[in-house]
């Protein structure tokens, strides 16, 4: 059992029991909070440092200053803890079960940074805890992470879960009805207390009640046939409680907004320009369109003029109205292979707000002047009226440019405009290359459905110059929007991506050392630092593995009114402006531009809020809105990723028993995870199936090494596996080795083996090598490492 940390000596104390001399410093308070084994509030601090009377009043002010400065946070109950850390006693929610390990996250987490994962230390051999359960726990830091000791399991009543109804035997051997969770991390099925109108095999949403081993499920809603088209996305919608039905008052306001007139009053008429929208072939809405031409100004020889036209959503969605409240509640649109859950009703999102060929549309236009080196030298924003010349898929735009040939049905000026867009983009690309943003090129999976909603194909989405072209125009407009608002000292909803933490950089350093790749922590970390690492592995089999490791090193981007720059893009100011149909953050930026540059339109509609700028709720709660929409964005990303995994499992369900080419994506002490090449989806190969030989888990190198050094499994290793199970409901896969380990040739580490020879590799705390000659691990299960 770990020893309780010693309490620090109170400030100014010279002998035991002597009263401290005056108010402690913030450093002394922070040290006391960090090292205390119990919850620390104002009363505990005052008692510990011997404060009385006026000193207590001064302590209250000091604690407020420390909170405002971001040194400490106040947990429920007014107990303090280190900023970004965990309270000593807090409520956790079980988030994942990996082998025998339980992992939890804080039930409430106010920080914009990702919540920490906490290892739950269970008592006894079996636990009644499952995914979604809430516990009151005592937490402590251990090494680079946190552990939690459960104190009490909280009532599960009111918690909802999505799953499939199945019939199976109960504890008494008789048939019973059970709810099988749709979450692949869940360990238990739950007995049904009330089926309602549901039938065995139905996909349902249920409420859990009870505690311990007596938790039962009551069916609330029948979601339908789990194998019917659209059901796989409905699982994610129900599980993450994503709002997907608009109320009558929201629909009514959207219909009123759709009747707003489109005139040139207060708008620049750009309908004569051949503005183009270039989007995915399966795009459900069209936020943005672009145009460019060479700049004839003598002072900008070789330069360009460009317009990025963005749907003028703020014209239709007025602050503090029913539409606005619903858009803020949703935060963003959520895109699935079979449907989209839009932030705005379809009459606007895919209708009147969407920029479509041949239709008059309201737009917010960002006018850019770009020099021959790709630097944006000036910008201005106007409200405009546009009529797109064409909506073009990325693939068609790329093919037309490469072949220098227009598609049938295109107007005569479409191809010349495409060429100008490319010419201007080549200049923007020069500026991007000089800026050296993070260059991660990781594959994106694409699910292709037929007309009936069945899977036709799953493939890696092709990456074209046409994609990069649009990205660079959007980045230029987003930077211009942020800087334009800064020039007016107006509110900005920034997109913030902070520098990676030292802890993550240290983990990356340990990992890269297993490749004999050095990584100095003392250097100034920039995106180019990581690009050099990527370049070093270019063309090697483990290049994708290294990029994934670098991606895990990055902090999670978030929205907020305080600028901390965008590390990944290597930009000092960055605000999202280009997708207001599907992101509430962009709508905030549009409204702020309306106010800062006096762009409000004269029309005052009946039954709708008058102004199109920032509302009272926007101005008062910008920081809170940023936190909320950041959380909702993470929810959408989780739902989209899980749904893709379910489609992959559904695609692979017909291939159970077959041998598939796979790549190891994660290694733990209980086994390794692998993904199918070109498809994705993670499945576990338990260590218990790897043979009789014991395996050692090397955390830094991310390997499982057999005790005698004959077999090794590492992250990035490619191997053939037999698919044992593919569950479309949960998205879970399970693999096994095609043959018993004794039947095949030993797996050698290949390119890493040279660094594990005697005289190289990692060492223990006494300087002894942890690896013997020829790369065979010594018996080091407990050597030089805390367990």
XYZ file of C-alpha atoms in Angstrom:
787
model
C 0.000 0.000 0.000
C 1.322 3.448 -0.894
C 2.390 5.612 2.048
C 0.506 8.841 2.680
C 2.602 11.844 1.675
C 4.101 13.882 4.500
C 2.485 17.223 5.159
C 4.681 20.158 4.327
C 5.968 22.229 7.166
C 3.699 25.271 7.670
C 4.969 28.614 6.444
C 7.230 30.320 8.947
C 7.054 27.497 11.510
C 10.305 27.098 13.441
C 9.311 24.430 15.961
C 6.517 21.924 16.418
C 3.283 23.625 17.359
C 4.590 27.148 16.800
C 2.162 29.469 14.987
C 3.176 30.268 11.345
C 4.322 33.798 10.700
C 1.587 35.450 8.651
C -0.223 34.517 5.439
C 1.334 31.661 3.436
C 2.409 32.212 -0.156
C 0.491 30.796 -3.116
C 3.359 28.329 -3.671
C 3.061 27.045 -0.097
C -0.722 26.681 -0.418
C -0.384 24.886 -3.735
C 2.184 22.490 -2.270
C -0.101 21.724 0.680
C -3.061 21.044 -1.641
C -0.965 18.784 -3.879
C 0.531 16.734 -1.062
C -2.499 16.417 1.190
C -4.142 12.980 1.200
C -7.582 14.446 2.035
C -9.868 17.074 0.536
C -8.595 20.619 1.207
C -10.948 23.571 1.605
C -10.505 27.087 2.987
C -11.114 25.847 6.524
C -8.411 23.143 6.246
C -5.893 25.637 4.838
C -6.604 28.159 7.582
C -6.286 25.497 10.281
C -3.112 24.009 8.843
C -1.331 27.355 8.585
C -2.762 28.648 11.884
C -4.660 31.626 10.465
C -7.136 33.696 12.487
C -9.308 36.781 12.120
C -8.117 39.158 9.413
C -5.730 36.535 8.080
C -8.727 34.356 7.113
C -10.192 37.265 5.154
C -6.857 37.745 3.394
C -6.727 33.985 2.698
C -10.130 34.144 0.994
C -8.868 36.899 -1.326
C -5.641 34.989 -2.021
C -7.534 31.821 -2.926
C -9.745 33.826 -5.290
C -6.648 35.296 -6.958
C -5.119 31.819 -7.299
C -8.345 30.581 -8.903
C -8.471 33.538 -11.303
C -4.808 32.996 -12.225
C -5.511 29.366 -13.075
C -3.360 27.914 -10.285
C -6.191 26.048 -8.568
C -9.770 24.978 -9.246
C -12.653 24.675 -6.815
C -14.476 21.357 -6.804
C -18.103 20.889 -5.689
C -18.164 21.357 -1.912
C -15.527 24.138 -2.244
C -12.551 21.822 -1.937
C -9.553 23.059 -3.892
C -7.232 21.156 -6.185
C -4.444 21.965 -8.623
C -5.690 23.556 -11.844
C -6.217 20.914 -14.512
C -5.963 18.145 -11.944
C -8.471 16.103 -9.981
C -10.019 16.832 -6.590
C -8.883 14.499 -3.801
C -12.456 13.242 -3.432
C -14.676 13.398 -6.480
C -17.335 11.635 -8.537
C -16.030 9.527 -11.421
C -17.786 7.703 -14.227
C -16.523 4.358 -15.508
C -15.622 5.057 -19.151
C -13.815 1.946 -20.354
C -12.913 -1.605 -19.398
C -9.708 -2.877 -20.956
C -8.944 -6.425 -19.954
C -8.966 -6.455 -16.157
C -8.430 -2.706 -15.907
C -11.196 -0.207 -15.178
C -10.755 3.360 -16.406
C -12.846 6.327 -15.327
C -13.218 10.006 -16.172
C -14.534 12.860 -13.995
C -18.320 12.972 -13.973
C -18.041 16.764 -14.216
C -15.157 18.414 -16.041
C -15.163 22.170 -16.662
C -11.731 22.521 -18.254
C -11.571 22.877 -22.079
C -8.726 20.370 -22.058
C -9.528 16.660 -22.278
C -10.397 15.051 -18.908
C -7.784 12.720 -17.433
C -8.251 8.948 -17.549
C -8.130 7.490 -14.058
C -7.221 3.881 -13.260
C -9.764 2.514 -10.760
C -8.185 0.239 -8.180
C -10.820 -2.402 -7.400
C -11.007 -4.508 -4.302
C -11.500 -8.249 -4.713
C -11.263 -10.388 -7.808
C -14.598 -9.394 -9.342
C -16.307 -6.062 -9.495
C -19.910 -5.040 -10.025
C -18.804 -1.858 -11.762
C -19.558 -1.456 -15.458
C -19.265 1.255 -18.117
C -21.437 4.238 -17.191
C -21.451 3.568 -13.453
C -20.733 6.528 -11.163
C -18.569 6.235 -8.075
C -17.430 8.494 -5.268
C -13.677 7.963 -5.107
C -10.496 9.149 -3.449
C -7.900 10.057 -6.078
C -4.141 10.374 -6.027
C -1.412 11.082 -8.548
C 0.880 8.182 -9.307
C 3.683 8.547 -11.790
C 2.349 10.384 -14.844
C -1.309 9.592 -14.185
C -4.017 9.256 -11.564
C -5.493 6.329 -9.680
C -8.782 6.187 -7.798
C -9.887 4.199 -4.772
C -13.694 3.700 -4.839
C -15.469 4.795 -1.675
C -19.077 4.355 -2.723
C -21.023 3.347 -5.801
C -23.674 5.968 -6.517
C -27.263 5.189 -7.429
C -27.574 4.211 -11.084
C -31.206 5.267 -11.366
C -31.976 7.554 -14.282
C -29.007 6.414 -16.333
C -29.985 5.450 -19.872
C -28.342 2.909 -22.111
C -28.811 1.690 -25.686
C -28.762 -1.983 -26.517
C -30.436 -4.986 -28.121
C -32.934 -7.270 -26.399
C -31.826 -10.894 -26.299
C -33.134 -14.068 -24.724
C -30.648 -16.135 -22.745
C -30.477 -18.276 -19.637
C -30.524 -16.688 -16.209
C -28.642 -17.595 -13.008
C -31.191 -20.330 -12.329
C -30.743 -21.865 -15.761
C -34.160 -20.708 -16.975
C -34.729 -18.443 -19.997
C -34.592 -14.698 -19.271
C -34.761 -11.498 -21.282
C -31.632 -9.363 -21.242
C -30.421 -6.025 -22.551
C -27.111 -6.403 -24.371
C -25.400 -2.959 -24.407
C -24.378 -1.420 -27.724
C -21.156 -0.162 -26.124
C -18.278 -2.552 -26.893
C -16.595 -1.563 -23.610
C -19.510 -2.775 -21.451
C -18.859 -5.953 -19.475
C -22.382 -6.989 -18.487
C -25.810 -7.685 -19.947
C -28.670 -6.411 -17.786
C -31.864 -8.321 -16.913
C -35.088 -6.682 -18.134
C -37.610 -5.467 -15.562
C -40.101 -4.054 -18.093
C -40.151 -4.878 -21.832
C -42.974 -2.506 -22.701
C -43.948 -3.050 -26.344
C -40.476 -4.203 -27.368
C -39.690 -7.603 -28.846
C -36.600 -9.767 -28.669
C -34.115 -8.504 -31.257
C -35.259 -4.869 -31.039
C -32.818 -2.027 -30.621
C -34.006 -0.080 -27.579
C -33.165 2.720 -25.201
C -33.550 1.665 -21.586
C -33.222 3.107 -18.093
C -31.082 1.356 -15.497
C -32.092 1.204 -11.854
C -30.809 -0.572 -8.782
C -27.253 -1.089 -7.585
C -24.527 -3.696 -7.458
C -25.601 -7.015 -8.947
C -29.282 -6.008 -8.888
C -29.220 -3.460 -11.718
C -32.159 -3.942 -14.061
C -33.223 -2.291 -17.306
C -36.604 -0.803 -18.162
C -37.283 -0.229 -21.856
C -38.101 3.407 -22.602
C -38.103 3.554 -26.418
C -37.988 1.090 -29.282
C -35.484 2.341 -31.846
C -36.281 -0.367 -34.375
C -34.479 -3.163 -36.156
C -30.755 -2.889 -35.317
C -29.829 -4.180 -38.774
C -32.096 -1.868 -40.769
C -30.602 1.058 -42.732
C -29.944 4.142 -40.533
C -30.058 2.077 -37.330
C -26.287 2.099 -36.880
C -26.254 5.878 -36.692
C -29.365 5.883 -34.506
C -27.420 3.859 -31.931
C -24.890 6.686 -31.658
C -27.629 9.341 -31.627
C -29.424 7.599 -28.766
C -26.278 6.665 -26.844
C -24.839 10.190 -26.903
C -28.258 11.837 -26.507
C -27.790 13.941 -29.626
C -30.893 16.101 -30.271
C -32.235 15.087 -33.673
C -35.856 16.265 -33.705
C -36.706 19.951 -34.014
C -39.585 21.338 -31.961
C -42.585 22.997 -33.601
C -41.544 26.502 -32.541
C -38.060 26.030 -34.032
C -39.543 24.743 -37.304
C -41.974 27.656 -37.360
C -39.182 30.208 -36.880
C -37.108 28.508 -39.586
C -40.016 28.756 -42.009
C -40.431 32.463 -41.207
C -36.698 33.002 -41.708
C -36.798 31.253 -45.078
C -39.220 33.909 -46.303
C -36.804 36.765 -45.656
C -36.243 38.802 -48.840
C -32.930 38.723 -50.696
C -32.149 42.179 -52.036
C -29.102 44.331 -52.595
C -30.099 46.612 -49.691
C -27.011 46.586 -47.496
C -25.415 43.930 -49.713
C -22.718 43.931 -52.363
C -23.984 42.361 -55.586
C -21.514 39.650 -56.629
C -23.844 37.644 -58.836
C -21.828 38.507 -61.933
C -18.730 36.687 -60.653
C -18.228 32.987 -61.506
C -17.987 31.876 -57.868
C -17.606 28.107 -57.406
C -18.331 25.691 -54.559
C -16.005 22.672 -54.378
C -17.211 20.049 -51.906
C -17.357 16.296 -51.317
C -19.568 14.466 -53.794
C -21.887 13.446 -50.941
C -22.042 16.885 -49.284
C -25.368 17.546 -47.556
C -24.877 21.319 -47.285
C -22.671 23.954 -48.919
C -21.247 26.621 -46.593
C -18.480 28.025 -48.735
C -17.581 29.061 -52.270
C -14.471 30.669 -53.789
C -13.315 32.872 -56.627
C -9.920 34.317 -57.646
C -8.275 36.251 -60.441
C -4.851 37.837 -61.045
C -4.480 41.263 -59.437
C -4.067 44.024 -62.017
C -2.857 46.498 -59.412
C 0.661 47.588 -60.362
C 1.729 47.376 -56.742
C 0.886 43.684 -56.577
C 2.533 42.215 -59.658
C 2.145 38.474 -59.678
C -0.414 38.698 -56.875
C -4.065 37.734 -56.661
C -7.494 38.915 -55.594
C -9.764 36.296 -54.048
C -13.212 36.070 -52.491
C -14.272 33.464 -49.976
C -18.080 33.602 -49.874
C -19.706 32.011 -46.827
C -23.393 31.355 -46.235
C -24.881 34.323 -44.349
C -26.501 32.238 -41.615
C -26.677 35.173 -39.178
C -29.262 36.754 -41.497
C -31.611 33.843 -40.899
C -30.656 32.767 -37.364
C -31.069 35.811 -35.117
C -29.591 36.011 -31.623
C -31.687 34.769 -28.702
C -34.517 33.425 -30.877
C -35.836 29.859 -30.836
C -33.613 28.915 -33.773
C -30.575 30.349 -32.036
C -31.259 28.572 -28.751
C -31.626 25.238 -30.558
C -28.462 25.801 -32.610
C -26.530 26.585 -29.426
C -27.973 23.486 -27.744
C -26.731 21.315 -30.624
C -23.421 23.129 -31.103
C -22.713 21.571 -34.491
C -24.053 19.225 -37.133
C -23.196 15.539 -36.832
C -22.393 13.641 -40.017
C -22.981 9.904 -40.400
C -22.638 7.728 -43.520
C -26.420 7.359 -43.754
C -27.714 10.714 -42.487
C -26.828 14.073 -41.024
C -28.168 15.485 -37.770
C -28.078 19.185 -38.687
C -27.548 22.123 -36.361
C -30.322 23.957 -38.232
C -33.581 22.630 -39.705
C -33.232 21.251 -43.235
C -35.242 24.092 -44.721
C -32.218 26.269 -43.891
C -29.220 23.929 -43.600
C -29.709 22.176 -46.926
C -32.098 24.760 -48.339
C -32.031 28.541 -48.150
C -28.664 28.882 -46.401
C -26.887 26.385 -48.641
C -24.939 27.924 -51.537
C -26.313 26.303 -54.701
C -25.692 26.686 -58.394
C -27.970 29.170 -60.131
C -29.738 30.306 -56.915
C -29.549 33.757 -55.354
C -28.068 33.347 -51.903
C -27.132 35.626 -48.991
C -23.421 35.483 -48.236
C -20.761 36.998 -46.018
C -17.878 37.779 -48.379
C -14.245 37.860 -47.310
C -12.230 39.838 -49.904
C -8.528 38.972 -49.848
C -5.510 40.547 -51.540
C -2.629 38.068 -51.815
C 0.892 38.809 -52.979
C 2.992 36.545 -55.193
C 4.524 34.877 -52.125
C 1.090 33.852 -50.830
C 0.957 36.412 -48.017
C -2.477 37.946 -47.409
C -1.755 41.678 -47.420
C -5.281 43.013 -46.844
C -8.865 41.931 -46.307
C -12.341 43.348 -45.996
C -15.742 41.867 -45.169
C -19.070 42.651 -46.784
C -22.543 41.235 -46.873
C -23.209 40.087 -50.406
C -25.640 38.540 -52.831
C -24.141 35.657 -54.839
C -25.259 33.226 -57.523
C -22.883 30.281 -57.851
C -21.789 29.258 -61.304
C -21.347 25.601 -60.266
C -21.230 23.110 -57.392
C -18.334 20.780 -58.162
C -17.140 17.628 -56.403
C -13.466 17.522 -55.450
C -12.796 14.662 -57.850
C -14.400 16.485 -60.785
C -12.518 19.697 -60.036
C -9.214 17.832 -59.876
C -9.892 15.913 -63.090
C -10.930 19.057 -64.969
C -7.833 20.963 -63.886
C -5.475 18.070 -64.640
C -6.997 17.482 -68.086
C -7.525 21.198 -68.806
C -10.985 20.269 -69.992
C -14.403 21.415 -68.793
C -17.201 18.988 -67.985
C -20.297 18.869 -70.135
C -22.866 21.388 -68.975
C -20.397 23.808 -67.423
C -20.580 27.480 -68.333
C -17.677 28.790 -70.371
C -16.136 30.676 -67.420
C -16.010 27.707 -64.982
C -12.765 26.156 -66.227
C -10.888 29.517 -66.427
C -12.017 30.250 -62.871
C -10.767 26.830 -61.754
C -7.374 27.641 -63.285
C -7.252 30.997 -61.504
C -8.200 29.338 -58.224
C -5.330 26.912 -58.683
C -2.889 29.695 -59.558
C -3.802 31.674 -56.455
C -3.660 28.512 -54.347
C -0.124 27.739 -55.499
C 0.861 31.102 -54.001
C -1.023 30.361 -50.760
C 0.710 26.991 -50.626
C 4.103 28.750 -50.672
C 3.107 30.738 -47.603
C 1.837 27.590 -45.904
C 5.101 25.767 -46.597
C 7.058 28.702 -45.171
C 4.852 28.638 -42.064
C 5.541 24.893 -41.617
C 2.296 23.711 -40.027
C 1.995 20.188 -38.638
C 2.000 17.817 -41.591
C 0.060 14.742 -40.478
C -1.278 12.711 -43.387
C -3.439 10.016 -41.806
C -6.010 8.025 -43.796
C -9.714 8.827 -43.477
C -12.245 6.041 -43.882
C -15.220 6.534 -46.199
C -18.357 4.376 -46.134
C -20.184 4.174 -49.475
C -23.867 3.190 -49.303
C -26.157 2.090 -52.114
C -29.624 3.525 -52.725
C -31.162 1.073 -50.250
C -28.768 2.197 -47.510
C -26.692 -0.980 -47.603
C -22.886 -0.916 -47.576
C -21.492 -0.887 -51.095
C -17.857 -0.213 -50.195
C -15.555 0.965 -47.425
C -12.387 2.664 -48.576
C -9.760 5.208 -47.654
C -10.775 8.650 -48.886
C -8.411 9.844 -51.606
C -6.435 12.972 -50.744
C -6.270 15.422 -53.685
C -4.787 18.831 -54.340
C -8.391 20.020 -54.672
C -8.871 19.265 -50.959
C -5.746 21.218 -50.035
C -6.817 24.099 -52.258
C -10.103 24.614 -50.427
C -8.435 24.110 -47.033
C -5.930 26.888 -47.705
C -8.604 29.336 -48.859
C -10.629 28.576 -45.728
C -7.593 29.010 -43.468
C -6.843 32.391 -45.071
C -10.420 33.550 -44.477
C -10.450 32.269 -40.881
C -7.244 34.132 -40.069
C -8.586 37.284 -41.715
C -11.782 37.091 -39.654
C -9.867 36.782 -36.385
C -7.491 39.631 -37.221
C -10.299 41.852 -38.497
C -12.129 41.482 -35.182
C -8.922 42.018 -33.196
C -8.385 45.276 -35.092
C -11.778 46.461 -33.832
C -11.210 45.032 -30.327
C -14.383 43.029 -30.914
C -15.227 39.635 -29.357
C -13.675 36.622 -31.115
C -14.505 32.954 -30.702
C -11.032 31.568 -31.297
C -10.140 28.060 -32.346
C -7.327 27.307 -29.902
C -4.770 24.531 -30.227
C -2.139 24.713 -27.514
C 1.446 23.433 -27.428
C 1.719 19.775 -26.336
C 2.265 19.215 -22.619
C 5.656 18.163 -21.275
C 4.191 14.873 -20.052
C 3.077 13.941 -23.569
C 6.376 15.054 -25.051
C 8.243 12.898 -22.540
C 6.115 9.916 -23.512
C 6.871 10.575 -27.197
C 10.592 10.848 -26.401
C 10.556 7.415 -24.714
C 8.677 5.970 -27.656
C 10.993 7.420 -30.313
C 14.047 6.098 -28.456
C 12.846 2.590 -29.270
C 13.583 3.500 -32.913
C 16.977 5.056 -32.023
C 15.368 8.389 -32.895
C 16.447 11.219 -30.579
C 14.018 13.860 -29.380
C 15.364 16.745 -27.278
C 12.923 18.086 -24.709
C 14.959 21.256 -24.152
C 14.283 22.636 -27.625
C 11.505 25.051 -28.544
C 8.701 22.803 -29.757
C 7.126 23.878 -33.050
C 5.123 21.981 -35.676
C 8.328 21.751 -37.713
C 9.835 19.745 -34.833
C 7.310 17.011 -35.492
C 7.591 17.375 -39.266
C 11.290 16.507 -39.062
C 10.348 13.288 -37.252
C 7.717 12.464 -39.872
C 10.241 13.076 -42.669
C 12.715 10.715 -40.989
C 10.202 7.862 -41.232
C 8.843 8.743 -44.675
C 8.389 5.663 -46.841
C 8.932 3.217 -43.989
C 6.362 0.663 -42.849
C 6.070 2.344 -39.465
C 5.462 5.870 -40.825
C 1.737 5.763 -40.046
C 2.423 4.417 -36.565
C 4.765 7.330 -35.831
C 2.245 9.885 -37.132
C -0.413 8.354 -34.897
C 1.965 8.673 -31.934
C 2.545 12.337 -32.797
C -1.209 12.870 -33.083
C -1.679 11.438 -29.569
C 0.906 13.929 -28.352
C -1.201 16.893 -29.486
C -3.580 18.703 -27.178
C -7.248 18.773 -28.061
C -8.344 21.950 -29.836
C -11.160 23.959 -28.289
C -13.204 27.155 -28.691
C -12.830 30.164 -26.442
C -12.679 33.986 -26.366
C -9.064 34.075 -25.134
C -6.424 33.698 -27.835
C -3.669 31.129 -27.264
C -2.836 30.579 -30.946
C -3.181 27.496 -33.105
C -0.099 25.323 -32.694
C -0.931 22.757 -35.388
C -1.504 25.368 -38.079
C 1.400 27.498 -36.808
C -0.841 30.556 -36.568
C -1.057 33.282 -33.937
C -4.744 34.076 -34.436
C -7.334 31.690 -35.753
C -11.121 31.857 -35.618
C -13.613 29.650 -37.388
C -15.631 31.672 -39.901
C -16.229 29.391 -42.858
C -18.907 26.887 -41.713
C -21.779 28.658 -39.938
C -24.365 26.157 -41.248
C -22.775 23.397 -39.198
C -20.757 25.133 -36.419
C -22.138 27.542 -33.833
C -18.655 29.009 -33.249
C -18.626 30.337 -36.819
C -22.038 31.915 -36.344
C -20.672 33.828 -33.329
C -17.795 35.145 -35.465
C -20.232 36.254 -38.190
C -22.341 38.170 -35.675
C -19.288 39.866 -34.218
C -18.206 40.955 -37.713
C -21.697 42.383 -38.289
C -21.346 44.524 -35.160
C -17.702 45.511 -35.620
C -18.066 46.585 -39.267
C -21.673 47.827 -39.138
C -22.982 45.235 -41.559
C -26.516 44.898 -40.223
C -29.156 44.879 -42.973
C -31.996 47.390 -42.924
C -34.797 44.823 -43.159
C -36.703 44.255 -39.874
C -38.770 41.072 -40.156
C -42.011 40.444 -38.297
C -41.939 37.613 -35.786
C -38.128 37.385 -35.729
C -35.470 39.154 -33.649
C -34.462 42.362 -35.411
C -30.681 42.406 -35.180
C -28.270 40.024 -36.900
C -25.291 40.840 -34.679
C -24.321 39.533 -31.250
C -27.103 39.103 -28.747
C -27.134 39.574 -24.991
C -26.487 35.882 -24.343
C -23.573 35.896 -26.800
C -21.840 38.811 -25.117
C -22.376 37.744 -21.521
C -21.553 34.087 -21.904
C -18.890 33.826 -24.599
C -16.503 31.789 -22.417
C -19.281 29.461 -21.306
C -20.531 29.041 -24.887
C -16.986 28.135 -25.938
C -16.763 25.426 -23.262
C -20.160 24.000 -24.190
C -19.624 23.859 -27.942
C -16.148 22.363 -27.431
C -17.746 19.568 -25.429
C -20.484 19.101 -28.024
C -17.875 18.910 -30.788
C -16.101 16.095 -28.928
C -19.446 14.330 -28.541
C -20.051 14.581 -32.292
C -16.581 13.251 -33.092
C -17.084 10.268 -30.774
C -20.489 9.508 -32.299
C -19.170 9.736 -35.870
C -16.141 7.551 -35.129
C -18.206 4.900 -33.321
C -20.689 4.764 -36.197
C -17.915 4.220 -38.730
C -16.661 1.370 -36.515
C -20.156 -0.158 -36.532
C -20.298 0.007 -40.317
C -16.871 -1.628 -40.503
C -18.053 -4.408 -38.185
C -21.180 -4.868 -40.288
C -19.036 -5.102 -43.437
C -16.736 -7.656 -41.793
C -19.544 -9.743 -40.269
C -19.717 -11.778 -43.466
C -15.987 -12.514 -43.241
C -15.879 -14.098 -39.768
C -13.471 -17.032 -39.809
C -11.363 -15.567 -42.621
C -7.728 -14.467 -42.404
C -7.316 -10.690 -42.702
C -4.271 -8.450 -43.054
C -4.002 -6.371 -39.900
C -1.803 -3.888 -38.077
C -1.269 -3.674 -34.313
C -2.551 -0.315 -33.034
C -2.157 -0.719 -29.286
C -0.434 -2.947 -26.769
C -1.404 -3.529 -23.141
C -0.427 -6.062 -20.502
C -3.617 -8.031 -21.270
C -3.057 -8.313 -25.040
C -2.868 -6.204 -28.157
C -5.367 -4.367 -30.358
C -5.286 -4.646 -34.125
C -7.047 -2.982 -37.033
C -7.845 -4.355 -40.474
C -5.705 -2.739 -43.171
C -7.678 -0.255 -45.243
C -10.852 -0.603 -43.165
C -10.091 0.225 -39.545
C -12.015 -0.944 -36.529
C -10.187 -2.182 -33.442
C -10.246 -5.720 -32.121
C -8.480 -7.379 -29.208
C -6.136 -10.370 -29.262
C -5.977 -11.430 -25.555
C -2.579 -12.350 -24.166
C -4.117 -15.611 -22.931
C -4.432 -16.740 -26.567
C -0.800 -16.075 -27.476
C 0.529 -19.364 -26.110
C 1.816 -20.810 -22.872
C 4.875 -18.598 -22.614
C 4.586 -15.599 -20.289
C 4.756 -12.122 -21.822
C 6.321 -8.926 -20.519
C 4.608 -5.593 -21.305
C 7.108 -2.834 -22.121
C 5.179 0.396 -21.669
C 7.757 2.749 -23.203
C 8.412 0.606 -26.275
C 4.733 -0.435 -26.514
C 5.591 -4.101 -26.928
C 4.616 -7.504 -25.603
C 7.773 -9.615 -25.407
C 7.753 -13.305 -24.594
C 9.724 -14.347 -21.529
C 12.327 -16.236 -23.559
C 12.584 -13.550 -26.229
C 11.296 -15.747 -29.053
C 8.172 -13.740 -29.885
C 7.432 -10.025 -29.824
C 4.391 -7.938 -30.704
C 4.681 -4.168 -31.143
C 2.604 -1.205 -32.225
C 2.721 -0.872 -36.014
C 3.573 -4.533 -36.647
C 1.733 -6.012 -39.606
C 0.509 -9.567 -39.367
C -2.283 -11.877 -40.506
C -5.073 -12.582 -38.016
C -8.215 -14.677 -38.043
C -11.416 -12.677 -37.551
C -13.326 -14.415 -34.760
C -16.174 -11.964 -34.165
C -17.614 -8.813 -35.754
C -20.509 -7.175 -33.884
C -22.267 -4.403 -35.868
C -24.279 -3.320 -32.816
C -21.276 -2.495 -30.669
C -18.705 -2.072 -33.450
C -16.463 -4.553 -31.656
C -14.098 -6.991 -33.363
C -12.184 -9.941 -31.966
C -9.164 -11.622 -33.514
C -6.902 -14.572 -32.867
C -3.637 -15.803 -34.309
C -4.193 -18.064 -37.348
C -2.147 -20.832 -35.711
C -0.775 -21.592 -32.291
C 2.469 -19.659 -31.714
C 4.436 -22.918 -31.566
C 3.328 -23.765 -35.104
C 4.758 -20.674 -36.770
C 8.072 -18.907 -37.031
C 9.005 -16.578 -34.131
C 8.123 -12.927 -34.728
C 11.268 -10.773 -34.747
C 11.245 -7.039 -34.068
C 12.977 -6.280 -37.369
C 14.134 -2.661 -37.600
C 14.067 -2.167 -33.833
C 16.112 -5.195 -32.876
C 19.475 -3.470 -33.199
C 18.775 -1.056 -30.352
C 17.929 -3.831 -27.917
C 21.373 -5.401 -27.873
C 23.561 -5.548 -24.790
C 25.011 -2.076 -24.325
C 21.976 -0.260 -25.715
C 18.305 0.277 -25.029
C 16.608 1.313 -21.795
C 18.214 0.973 -18.361
C 16.840 0.518 -14.884
C 17.279 2.927 -11.993
C 20.766 1.518 -11.222
C 22.040 1.821 -14.780
C 21.704 -1.863 -15.569
C 20.466 -2.787 -19.005
C 16.964 -4.208 -19.140
C 17.761 -6.133 -22.314
C 20.263 -8.932 -22.758
C 22.336 -9.938 -25.794
C 20.554 -10.379 -29.138
C 17.605 -8.329 -28.017
C 16.216 -10.893 -25.545
C 14.578 -9.315 -22.488
C 15.908 -10.221 -19.077
C 13.510 -11.324 -16.366
C 12.444 -7.795 -15.463
C 8.816 -8.094 -14.540
C 9.345 -5.838 -11.483
C 12.830 -4.463 -12.104
C 13.336 -0.724 -12.199
C 9.607 0.028 -12.428
C 6.737 0.720 -10.078
C 3.704 -1.429 -10.588
